[in-house]
PDB file of C-alpha atoms in Angstrom:
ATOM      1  CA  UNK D 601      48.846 -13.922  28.292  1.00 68.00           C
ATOM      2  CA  UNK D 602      46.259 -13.970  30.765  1.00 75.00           C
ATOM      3  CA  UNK D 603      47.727 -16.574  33.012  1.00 82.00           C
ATOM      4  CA  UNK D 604      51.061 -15.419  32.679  1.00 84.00           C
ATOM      5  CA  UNK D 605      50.127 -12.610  34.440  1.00 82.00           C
ATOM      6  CA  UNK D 606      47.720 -14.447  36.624  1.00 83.00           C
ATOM      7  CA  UNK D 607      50.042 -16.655  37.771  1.00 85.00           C
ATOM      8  CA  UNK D 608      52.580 -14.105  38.032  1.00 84.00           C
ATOM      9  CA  UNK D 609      50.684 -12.254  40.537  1.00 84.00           C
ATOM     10  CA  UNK D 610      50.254 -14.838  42.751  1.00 86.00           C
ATOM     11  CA  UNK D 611      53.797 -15.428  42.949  1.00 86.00           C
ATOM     12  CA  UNK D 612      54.656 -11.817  43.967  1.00 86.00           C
ATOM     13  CA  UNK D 613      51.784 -12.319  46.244  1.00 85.00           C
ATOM     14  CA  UNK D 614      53.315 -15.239  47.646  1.00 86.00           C
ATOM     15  CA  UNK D 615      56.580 -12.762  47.623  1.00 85.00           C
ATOM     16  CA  UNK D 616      54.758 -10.254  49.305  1.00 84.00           C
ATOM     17  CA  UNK D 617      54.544 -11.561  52.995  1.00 85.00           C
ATOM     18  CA  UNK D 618      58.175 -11.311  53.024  1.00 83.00           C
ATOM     19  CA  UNK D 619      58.201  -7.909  51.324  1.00 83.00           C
ATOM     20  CA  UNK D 620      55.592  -5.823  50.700  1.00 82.00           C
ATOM     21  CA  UNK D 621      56.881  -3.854  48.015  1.00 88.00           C
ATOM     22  CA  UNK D 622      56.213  -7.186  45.810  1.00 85.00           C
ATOM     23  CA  UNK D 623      52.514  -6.692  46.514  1.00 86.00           C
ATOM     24  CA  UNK D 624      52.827  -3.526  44.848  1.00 87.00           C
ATOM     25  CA  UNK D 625      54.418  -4.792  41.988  1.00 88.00           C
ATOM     26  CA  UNK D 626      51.805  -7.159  42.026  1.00 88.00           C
ATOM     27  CA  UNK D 627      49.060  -4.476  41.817  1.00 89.00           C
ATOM     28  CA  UNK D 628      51.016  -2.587  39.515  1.00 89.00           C
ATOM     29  CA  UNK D 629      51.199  -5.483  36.899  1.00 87.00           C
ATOM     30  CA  UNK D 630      47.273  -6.203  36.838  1.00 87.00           C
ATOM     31  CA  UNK D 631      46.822  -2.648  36.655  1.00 87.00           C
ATOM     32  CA  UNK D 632      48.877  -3.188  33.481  1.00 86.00           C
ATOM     33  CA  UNK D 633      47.617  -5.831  31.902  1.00 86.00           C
ATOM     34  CA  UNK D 634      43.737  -4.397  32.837  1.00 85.00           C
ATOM     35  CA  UNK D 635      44.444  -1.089  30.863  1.00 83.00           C
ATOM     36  CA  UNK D 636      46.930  -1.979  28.326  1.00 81.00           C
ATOM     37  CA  UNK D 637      46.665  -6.056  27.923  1.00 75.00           C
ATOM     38  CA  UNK D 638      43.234  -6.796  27.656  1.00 67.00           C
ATOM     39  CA  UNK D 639      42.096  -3.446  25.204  1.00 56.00           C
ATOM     40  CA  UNK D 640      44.081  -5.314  22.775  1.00 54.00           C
ATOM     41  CA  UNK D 641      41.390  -7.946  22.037  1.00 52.00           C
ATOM     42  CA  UNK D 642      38.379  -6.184  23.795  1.00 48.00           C
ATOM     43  CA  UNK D 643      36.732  -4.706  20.448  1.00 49.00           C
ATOM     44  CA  UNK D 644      36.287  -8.306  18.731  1.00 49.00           C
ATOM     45  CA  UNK D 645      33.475  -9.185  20.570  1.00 46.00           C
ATOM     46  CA  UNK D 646      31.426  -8.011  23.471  1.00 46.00           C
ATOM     47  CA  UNK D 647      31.593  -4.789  25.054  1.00 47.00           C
ATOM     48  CA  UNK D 648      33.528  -3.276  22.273  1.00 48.00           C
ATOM     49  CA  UNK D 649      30.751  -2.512  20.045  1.00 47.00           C
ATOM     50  CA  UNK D 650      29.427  -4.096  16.695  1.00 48.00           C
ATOM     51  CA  UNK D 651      25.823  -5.359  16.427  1.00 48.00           C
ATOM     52  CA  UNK D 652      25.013  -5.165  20.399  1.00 50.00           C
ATOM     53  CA  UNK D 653      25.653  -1.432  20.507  1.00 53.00           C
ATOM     54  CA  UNK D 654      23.526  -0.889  17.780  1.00 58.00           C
ATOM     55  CA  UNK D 655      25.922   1.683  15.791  1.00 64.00           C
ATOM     56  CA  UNK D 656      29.316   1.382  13.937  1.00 67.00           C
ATOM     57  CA  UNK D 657      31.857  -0.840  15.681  1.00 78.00           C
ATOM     58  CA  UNK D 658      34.233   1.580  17.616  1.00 83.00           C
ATOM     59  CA  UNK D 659      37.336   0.468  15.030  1.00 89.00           C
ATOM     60  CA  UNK D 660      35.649   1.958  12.222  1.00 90.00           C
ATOM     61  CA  UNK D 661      34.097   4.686  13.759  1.00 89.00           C
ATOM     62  CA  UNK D 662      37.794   5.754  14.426  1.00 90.00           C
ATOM     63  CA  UNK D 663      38.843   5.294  11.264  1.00 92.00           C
ATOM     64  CA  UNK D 664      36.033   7.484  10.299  1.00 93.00           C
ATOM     65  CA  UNK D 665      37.015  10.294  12.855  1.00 93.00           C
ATOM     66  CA  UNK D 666      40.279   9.835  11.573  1.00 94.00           C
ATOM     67  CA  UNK D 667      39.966  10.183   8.139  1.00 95.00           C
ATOM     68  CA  UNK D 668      37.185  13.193   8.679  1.00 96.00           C
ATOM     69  CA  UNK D 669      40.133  14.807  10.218  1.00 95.00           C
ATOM     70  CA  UNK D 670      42.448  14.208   7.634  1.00 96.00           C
ATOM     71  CA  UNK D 671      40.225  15.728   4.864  1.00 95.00           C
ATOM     72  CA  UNK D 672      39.503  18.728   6.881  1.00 96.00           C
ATOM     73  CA  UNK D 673      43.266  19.581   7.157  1.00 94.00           C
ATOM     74  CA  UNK D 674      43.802  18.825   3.401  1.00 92.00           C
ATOM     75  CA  UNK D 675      40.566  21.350   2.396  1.00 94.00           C
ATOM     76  CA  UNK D 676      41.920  23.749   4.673  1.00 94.00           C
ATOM     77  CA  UNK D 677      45.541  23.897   3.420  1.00 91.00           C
ATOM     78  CA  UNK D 678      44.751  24.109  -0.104  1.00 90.00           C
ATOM     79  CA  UNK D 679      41.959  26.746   0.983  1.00 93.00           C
ATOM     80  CA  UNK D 680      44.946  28.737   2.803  1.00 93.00           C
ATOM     81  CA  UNK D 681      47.878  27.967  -0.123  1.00 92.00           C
ATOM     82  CA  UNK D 682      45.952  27.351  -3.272  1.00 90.00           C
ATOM     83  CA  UNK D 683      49.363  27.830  -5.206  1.00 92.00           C
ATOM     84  CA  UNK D 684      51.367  24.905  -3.659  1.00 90.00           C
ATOM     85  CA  UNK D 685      48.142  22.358  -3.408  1.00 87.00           C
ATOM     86  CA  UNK D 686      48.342  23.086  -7.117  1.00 89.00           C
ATOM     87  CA  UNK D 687      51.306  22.660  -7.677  1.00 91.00           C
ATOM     88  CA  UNK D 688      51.537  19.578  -5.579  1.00 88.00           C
ATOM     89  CA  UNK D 689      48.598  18.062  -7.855  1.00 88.00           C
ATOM     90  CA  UNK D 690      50.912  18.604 -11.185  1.00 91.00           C
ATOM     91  CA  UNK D 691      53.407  16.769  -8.893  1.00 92.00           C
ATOM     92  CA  UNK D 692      51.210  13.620  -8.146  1.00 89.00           C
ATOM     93  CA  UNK D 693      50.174  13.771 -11.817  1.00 89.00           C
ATOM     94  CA  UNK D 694      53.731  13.394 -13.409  1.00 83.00           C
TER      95      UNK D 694
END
């Protein structure tokens, strides 16, 4: 993917001397690919986490935050409707 892009650029680069609206495309597609094509595979190794950073690789500590978050909503609805978590549990039962 990386020299698609790459190579890409240059050729709107290339482009650009005629044009210069191409060198913003240009710009505009490494911006891209920095913030949305790279993240993909940045938290496999490196500065992504896992045993460098010393804590819980950042993919589980969002699944963490997620799922803290999800059992904080389910406590508080059956806190605040006690009669339809029940009745939900017979539900799940059957």
């Amino acid at each position: 993917m990386g020299t698609i892009v790459m190579s890409g650029t240059v050729v709107l680069v290339i482009l650009g001397f005629g044009n210069h609206v191409y060198w913003l495309a240009a710009v505009a597609m490494l911006l891209l690919y920095v913030q949305y094509g790279r993240g993909s595979s940045a938290p496999s190794g490196g500065a992504g986490g896992g045993a460098a950073g010393g804590g819980a690789p950042a993919d589980y500590r969002s699944y963490r935050e997620r799922r803290d978050t999800q059992a904080k909503w389910e406590r508080r609805y059956r806190r605040e409707r006690p009669f339809e978590a029940r009745r939900q549990a017979r539900e799940k039962a059957n």
